[in-house]
């Protein structure tokens, strides 16, 4: 075995495989014990994710400038992936519902359930701080821009913005910002439960990912799925590298940002597609294919980022 092959195998075994082992446990729980993913998903979304974001941000040394730069990085990545998807869709001559679904799966990446654990395993706690900012920015978009894409013009922008108030991770970020801005001390009676909830967040996120994957089906439109998958796993990461250099990201910030931008399609897109009836079978297929292919693309990307 060559040195390169050993390096890639080591990265896969240490940074990617643990995620899929835990996800596999979630898959088996859903398949054979009929454990309901909705309950665990709600626990993660409403209790664990905001605790994780609060803990990571309040224990970091991240400045306001670094926070803003990472949020801007996410916005530029999302915009560039949207533009690439729209241009790629022109020769495909998609109808309105299919176009909404196509844009949705390319723009929305799984920066929570999948991205945060991988960043922590690959690059450590400091990179996780930047990854959390990316995750919060992505969550805000999913419940505004994601809803607008899925609704395909059937709902107002105001209704989409109202969805932000239902994203608890945003409140975790706001609370952390207040604590940091005013130098507040969080009493141990409050801080310790938050830390305990935070410690439970990442493993449960991955369990939920596996349980959600138990529902996916084989692609019904292979060619379209391939195009969407290439945009998500290849084109968007390449764009993310350029954007990172453009706005001056480096070190852990660049590692976390580019890795988050390279994640497979977010599972939440299947929920939005079902809610707004925009080709849910296609969306589910892209989620499945990008997630299954991601160990290969992420292993190569992590290897590059470790030496960059």
CSV table of C-alpha atoms in Angstrom, one decimal:
chain,number,residue,atom,x,y,z
A,1,UNK,CA,0.0,0.0,0.0
A,2,UNK,CA,1.4,3.4,-1.0
A,3,UNK,CA,1.9,6.3,1.5
A,4,UNK,CA,-1.0,8.2,-0.1
A,5,UNK,CA,-3.4,5.3,0.2
A,6,UNK,CA,-2.4,4.8,3.9
A,7,UNK,CA,-3.0,8.5,4.5
A,8,UNK,CA,-6.4,8.5,2.9
A,9,UNK,CA,-7.4,5.3,4.6
A,10,UNK,CA,-6.3,6.7,8.0
A,11,UNK,CA,-8.4,9.9,7.4
A,12,UNK,CA,-11.4,7.8,6.4
A,13,UNK,CA,-11.0,5.6,9.5
A,14,UNK,CA,-10.5,8.4,12.0
A,15,UNK,CA,-12.7,11.2,10.6
A,16,UNK,CA,-15.5,9.7,8.5
A,17,UNK,CA,-16.1,6.1,9.5
A,18,UNK,CA,-17.1,6.9,13.1
A,19,UNK,CA,-19.9,9.1,11.7
A,20,UNK,CA,-21.2,6.3,9.6
A,21,UNK,CA,-20.9,3.8,12.4
A,22,UNK,CA,-23.1,5.9,14.6
A,23,UNK,CA,-25.4,6.7,11.7
A,24,UNK,CA,-25.6,3.0,11.1
A,25,UNK,CA,-26.9,2.5,14.6
A,26,UNK,CA,-29.6,5.1,14.0
A,27,UNK,CA,-30.5,3.3,10.7
A,28,UNK,CA,-30.9,0.0,12.5
A,29,UNK,CA,-32.9,1.5,15.3
A,30,UNK,CA,-35.3,3.0,12.8
A,31,UNK,CA,-35.4,-0.1,10.6
A,32,UNK,CA,-35.8,-2.9,13.1
A,33,UNK,CA,-37.0,-1.3,16.4
A,34,UNK,CA,-39.3,1.3,14.7
A,35,UNK,CA,-37.8,4.1,16.8
A,36,UNK,CA,-39.5,7.3,15.7
A,37,UNK,CA,-37.0,9.8,14.2
A,38,UNK,CA,-39.4,12.7,14.8
A,39,UNK,CA,-39.0,12.6,18.5
A,40,UNK,CA,-35.2,12.5,18.5
A,41,UNK,CA,-35.1,15.1,15.8
A,42,UNK,CA,-37.2,17.5,17.9
A,43,UNK,CA,-35.0,16.9,20.9
A,44,UNK,CA,-31.9,17.7,18.9
A,45,UNK,CA,-33.4,20.7,17.1
A,46,UNK,CA,-35.0,22.3,20.2
A,47,UNK,CA,-32.7,21.5,23.0
A,48,UNK,CA,-29.3,20.1,22.0
A,49,UNK,CA,-28.4,22.2,19.0
A,50,UNK,CA,-29.0,25.6,20.7
A,51,UNK,CA,-27.0,24.4,23.7
A,52,UNK,CA,-24.2,23.3,21.4
A,53,UNK,CA,-24.1,26.6,19.6
A,54,UNK,CA,-24.1,28.6,22.9
A,55,UNK,CA,-21.4,26.5,24.5
A,56,UNK,CA,-19.1,26.5,21.5
A,57,UNK,CA,-19.4,30.2,20.9
A,58,UNK,CA,-19.1,31.3,24.6
A,59,UNK,CA,-16.0,29.1,25.2
A,60,UNK,CA,-14.2,30.3,22.0
A,61,UNK,CA,-12.0,33.3,21.4
A,62,UNK,CA,-13.9,34.2,18.2
A,63,UNK,CA,-14.0,37.9,17.5
A,64,UNK,CA,-17.0,39.8,16.0
A,65,UNK,CA,-15.0,40.2,12.8
A,66,UNK,CA,-14.3,36.5,12.5
A,67,UNK,CA,-18.0,35.7,13.2
A,68,UNK,CA,-19.1,38.1,10.5
A,69,UNK,CA,-16.5,36.9,8.0
A,70,UNK,CA,-17.7,33.3,8.4
A,71,UNK,CA,-21.4,34.3,8.1
A,72,UNK,CA,-20.4,36.2,4.9
A,73,UNK,CA,-18.5,33.2,3.7
A,74,UNK,CA,-21.7,31.1,4.0
A,75,UNK,CA,-23.8,33.7,2.2
A,76,UNK,CA,-21.4,33.8,-0.7
A,77,UNK,CA,-21.1,30.0,-0.9
A,78,UNK,CA,-24.9,29.7,-0.9
A,79,UNK,CA,-25.3,32.4,-3.6
A,80,UNK,CA,-22.6,30.9,-5.8
A,81,UNK,CA,-24.1,27.4,-5.6
A,82,UNK,CA,-27.5,28.8,-6.4
A,83,UNK,CA,-26.1,30.6,-9.5
A,84,UNK,CA,-24.3,27.5,-10.6
A,85,UNK,CA,-27.4,25.4,-10.1
A,86,UNK,CA,-29.6,27.9,-12.1
A,87,UNK,CA,-27.1,27.9,-15.0
A,88,UNK,CA,-26.9,24.1,-15.0
A,89,UNK,CA,-30.7,23.9,-15.1
A,90,UNK,CA,-31.1,25.9,-18.3
A,91,UNK,CA,-30.3,23.1,-20.7
A,92,UNK,CA,-32.2,20.6,-18.6
A,93,UNK,CA,-35.5,22.5,-19.3
A,94,UNK,CA,-37.0,21.7,-15.9
A,95,UNK,CA,-40.6,22.7,-15.0
A,96,UNK,CA,-41.2,25.0,-12.1
A,97,UNK,CA,-41.5,22.4,-9.4
A,98,UNK,CA,-38.5,20.5,-10.6
A,99,UNK,CA,-36.4,23.6,-10.8
A,100,UNK,CA,-37.3,24.5,-7.2
A,101,UNK,CA,-36.3,21.0,-6.1
A,102,UNK,CA,-33.0,21.2,-8.1
A,103,UNK,CA,-32.0,24.6,-6.5
A,104,UNK,CA,-33.0,23.4,-3.1
A,105,UNK,CA,-30.8,20.3,-3.1
A,106,UNK,CA,-27.7,22.1,-4.4
A,107,UNK,CA,-27.9,25.1,-2.1
A,108,UNK,CA,-28.8,23.4,1.2
A,109,UNK,CA,-26.0,21.3,2.7
A,110,UNK,CA,-26.0,19.1,5.8
A,111,UNK,CA,-23.8,21.4,8.0
A,112,UNK,CA,-25.5,20.2,11.2
A,113,UNK,CA,-26.1,16.5,11.6
A,114,UNK,CA,-23.1,15.6,9.4
A,115,UNK,CA,-20.9,18.7,9.1
A,116,UNK,CA,-20.3,19.6,12.8
A,117,UNK,CA,-19.2,16.1,13.9
A,118,UNK,CA,-16.9,15.7,10.9
A,119,UNK,CA,-15.2,19.1,11.5
A,120,UNK,CA,-14.7,18.2,15.1
A,121,UNK,CA,-13.1,14.9,14.3
A,122,UNK,CA,-11.0,16.2,11.5
A,123,UNK,CA,-9.8,19.6,12.8
A,124,UNK,CA,-10.7,19.9,16.5
A,125,UNK,CA,-12.5,22.3,18.8
A,126,UNK,CA,-11.2,25.6,17.3
A,127,UNK,CA,-12.5,24.7,13.9
A,128,UNK,CA,-15.8,23.6,15.4
A,129,UNK,CA,-16.4,27.1,16.5
A,130,UNK,CA,-16.2,28.4,13.0
A,131,UNK,CA,-18.3,25.4,11.8
A,132,UNK,CA,-21.0,26.4,14.3
A,133,UNK,CA,-21.2,29.9,12.8
A,134,UNK,CA,-21.6,28.3,9.4
A,135,UNK,CA,-24.3,26.0,10.8
A,136,UNK,CA,-26.3,28.8,12.4
A,137,UNK,CA,-26.1,30.8,9.1
A,138,UNK,CA,-27.2,27.8,7.2
A,139,UNK,CA,-30.1,27.1,9.5
A,140,UNK,CA,-31.4,30.7,9.1
A,141,UNK,CA,-31.2,30.3,5.3
A,142,UNK,CA,-33.0,26.9,5.4
A,143,UNK,CA,-36.0,28.4,7.1
A,144,UNK,CA,-36.1,31.5,4.9
A,145,UNK,CA,-34.4,31.0,1.5
A,146,UNK,CA,-35.0,27.3,1.7
A,147,UNK,CA,-38.7,27.8,2.3
A,148,UNK,CA,-38.9,30.4,-0.5
A,149,UNK,CA,-37.2,27.9,-2.9
A,150,UNK,CA,-39.5,25.1,-1.9
A,151,UNK,CA,-42.6,27.3,-1.9
A,152,UNK,CA,-41.7,28.4,-5.5
A,153,UNK,CA,-43.5,31.7,-5.2
A,154,UNK,CA,-46.6,30.5,-3.3
A,155,UNK,CA,-45.7,32.1,0.0
A,156,UNK,CA,-44.5,35.6,0.8
A,157,UNK,CA,-41.1,36.6,2.0
A,158,UNK,CA,-42.5,37.7,5.3
A,159,UNK,CA,-44.0,34.3,6.0
A,160,UNK,CA,-40.6,32.8,5.2
A,161,UNK,CA,-38.8,35.2,7.6
A,162,UNK,CA,-41.3,34.2,10.3
A,163,UNK,CA,-39.7,30.8,10.1
A,164,UNK,CA,-36.5,32.1,11.7
A,165,UNK,CA,-38.2,32.5,15.1
A,166,UNK,CA,-38.7,28.7,15.1
A,167,UNK,CA,-34.9,28.0,14.8
A,168,UNK,CA,-33.7,27.5,18.4
A,169,UNK,CA,-30.0,27.5,17.3
A,170,UNK,CA,-30.4,31.2,16.4
A,171,UNK,CA,-31.5,31.9,20.0
A,172,UNK,CA,-28.4,30.0,21.2
A,173,UNK,CA,-26.2,32.3,19.0
A,174,UNK,CA,-28.0,35.4,20.2
A,175,UNK,CA,-27.6,34.4,23.9
A,176,UNK,CA,-23.9,33.7,23.3
A,177,UNK,CA,-23.5,37.1,21.6
A,178,UNK,CA,-25.1,38.9,24.6
A,179,UNK,CA,-22.9,37.0,27.1
A,180,UNK,CA,-19.7,37.8,25.1
A,181,UNK,CA,-20.7,41.4,24.4
A,182,UNK,CA,-21.3,42.3,28.0
A,183,UNK,CA,-18.8,40.0,29.6
A,184,UNK,CA,-21.5,38.3,31.6
A,185,UNK,CA,-20.8,35.3,33.9
A,186,UNK,CA,-23.2,32.4,33.5
A,187,UNK,CA,-24.0,30.8,36.9
A,188,UNK,CA,-22.8,27.2,37.2
A,189,UNK,CA,-26.4,26.1,37.9
A,190,UNK,CA,-27.2,27.2,34.3
A,191,UNK,CA,-23.9,26.6,32.6
A,192,UNK,CA,-23.4,23.0,33.6
A,193,UNK,CA,-26.8,21.7,32.2
A,194,UNK,CA,-26.1,23.6,29.0
A,195,UNK,CA,-22.7,22.0,28.7
A,196,UNK,CA,-24.2,18.5,29.4
A,197,UNK,CA,-26.8,19.1,26.7
A,198,UNK,CA,-24.1,20.3,24.3
A,199,UNK,CA,-22.0,17.2,24.9
A,200,UNK,CA,-25.0,15.1,23.8
A,201,UNK,CA,-25.7,17.1,20.7
A,202,UNK,CA,-23.3,15.7,18.1
A,203,UNK,CA,-23.8,11.9,18.8
A,204,UNK,CA,-27.6,12.4,18.7
A,205,UNK,CA,-27.3,14.5,15.5
A,206,UNK,CA,-25.6,11.6,13.8
A,207,UNK,CA,-28.1,9.1,15.1
A,208,UNK,CA,-30.9,11.2,13.6
A,209,UNK,CA,-29.0,11.3,10.3
A,210,UNK,CA,-28.9,7.5,10.2
A,211,UNK,CA,-32.6,7.3,11.1
A,212,UNK,CA,-33.5,9.7,8.4
A,213,UNK,CA,-31.5,7.8,5.8
A,214,UNK,CA,-33.5,4.7,6.5
A,215,UNK,CA,-36.3,6.5,4.6
A,216,UNK,CA,-34.5,7.2,1.4
A,217,UNK,CA,-35.1,5.5,-1.9
A,218,UNK,CA,-33.1,4.7,-5.0
A,219,UNK,CA,-32.9,7.6,-7.6
A,220,UNK,CA,-35.9,7.8,-9.9
A,221,UNK,CA,-34.2,10.3,-12.2
A,222,UNK,CA,-30.6,9.2,-12.4
A,223,UNK,CA,-29.2,11.8,-14.8
A,224,UNK,CA,-30.7,14.8,-12.9
A,225,UNK,CA,-29.5,13.3,-9.6
A,226,UNK,CA,-25.9,13.0,-11.0
A,227,UNK,CA,-25.9,16.6,-12.1
A,228,UNK,CA,-27.2,17.8,-8.7
A,229,UNK,CA,-24.7,15.6,-6.8
A,230,UNK,CA,-21.7,16.9,-8.9
A,231,UNK,CA,-22.7,20.5,-8.2
A,232,UNK,CA,-23.1,19.7,-4.4
A,233,UNK,CA,-19.9,17.6,-3.9
A,234,UNK,CA,-17.5,19.0,-6.5
A,235,UNK,CA,-18.5,22.4,-7.9
A,236,UNK,CA,-19.6,24.0,-4.6
A,237,UNK,CA,-16.4,23.0,-2.7
A,238,UNK,CA,-14.3,24.4,-5.6
A,239,UNK,CA,-16.2,27.7,-5.3
A,240,UNK,CA,-15.8,27.6,-1.6
A,241,UNK,CA,-12.0,27.5,-1.9
A,242,UNK,CA,-12.1,30.6,-4.1
A,243,UNK,CA,-14.4,32.5,-1.8
A,244,UNK,CA,-12.3,31.6,1.3
A,245,UNK,CA,-9.3,33.1,-0.3
A,246,UNK,CA,-11.3,36.1,-1.6
A,247,UNK,CA,-12.5,37.1,1.9
A,248,UNK,CA,-9.3,36.1,3.7
A,249,UNK,CA,-10.2,32.9,5.6
A,250,UNK,CA,-7.2,30.9,6.7
A,251,UNK,CA,-6.3,28.2,9.2
A,252,UNK,CA,-9.1,26.6,11.1
A,253,UNK,CA,-11.6,29.1,9.7
A,254,UNK,CA,-10.8,28.0,6.1
A,255,UNK,CA,-10.7,24.3,7.0
A,256,UNK,CA,-14.1,24.5,8.8
A,257,UNK,CA,-15.7,26.7,6.1
A,258,UNK,CA,-14.7,24.7,3.1
A,259,UNK,CA,-15.5,21.4,4.8
A,260,UNK,CA,-18.9,22.6,5.7
A,261,UNK,CA,-19.6,23.8,2.2
A,262,UNK,CA,-18.7,20.4,0.9
A,263,UNK,CA,-21.2,18.4,2.9
A,264,UNK,CA,-24.0,16.4,1.1
A,265,UNK,CA,-27.5,17.7,0.7
A,266,UNK,CA,-29.3,18.4,3.9
A,267,UNK,CA,-32.0,16.0,5.0
A,268,UNK,CA,-34.3,18.9,5.8
A,269,UNK,CA,-34.8,19.4,2.1
A,270,UNK,CA,-36.9,16.2,2.0
A,271,UNK,CA,-39.2,17.8,4.6
A,272,UNK,CA,-39.5,21.0,2.7
A,273,UNK,CA,-40.1,19.1,-0.6
A,274,UNK,CA,-42.9,17.1,1.0
A,275,UNK,CA,-44.4,20.2,2.6
A,276,UNK,CA,-44.5,22.1,-0.7
A,277,UNK,CA,-44.9,19.3,-3.1
A,278,UNK,CA,-41.8,19.9,-5.2
A,279,UNK,CA,-40.6,16.5,-6.5
A,280,UNK,CA,-39.9,14.9,-3.1
A,281,UNK,CA,-38.7,11.7,-4.7
A,282,UNK,CA,-36.0,13.5,-6.6
A,283,UNK,CA,-34.9,15.4,-3.5
A,284,UNK,CA,-34.8,12.2,-1.4
A,285,UNK,CA,-32.7,10.5,-4.1
A,286,UNK,CA,-30.1,13.4,-4.1
A,287,UNK,CA,-29.9,13.3,-0.3
A,288,UNK,CA,-29.2,9.5,-0.5
A,289,UNK,CA,-26.7,9.7,-3.3
A,290,UNK,CA,-24.7,12.6,-2.0
A,291,UNK,CA,-24.5,11.2,1.5
A,292,UNK,CA,-23.3,7.8,0.3
A,293,UNK,CA,-20.7,9.4,-2.0
A,294,UNK,CA,-19.5,11.9,0.6
A,295,UNK,CA,-17.0,9.6,2.4
A,296,UNK,CA,-15.0,9.6,-0.8
A,297,UNK,CA,-15.1,13.3,-1.5
A,298,UNK,CA,-14.7,14.4,2.1
A,299,UNK,CA,-11.7,12.0,2.7
A,300,UNK,CA,-9.9,13.6,-0.3
A,301,UNK,CA,-10.8,17.1,0.8
A,302,UNK,CA,-9.7,16.6,4.4
A,303,UNK,CA,-6.4,15.2,3.2
A,304,UNK,CA,-5.9,18.3,1.1
A,305,UNK,CA,-7.0,20.7,3.9
A,306,UNK,CA,-4.6,19.1,6.4
A,307,UNK,CA,-1.7,20.0,4.1
A,308,UNK,CA,-2.9,23.4,2.8
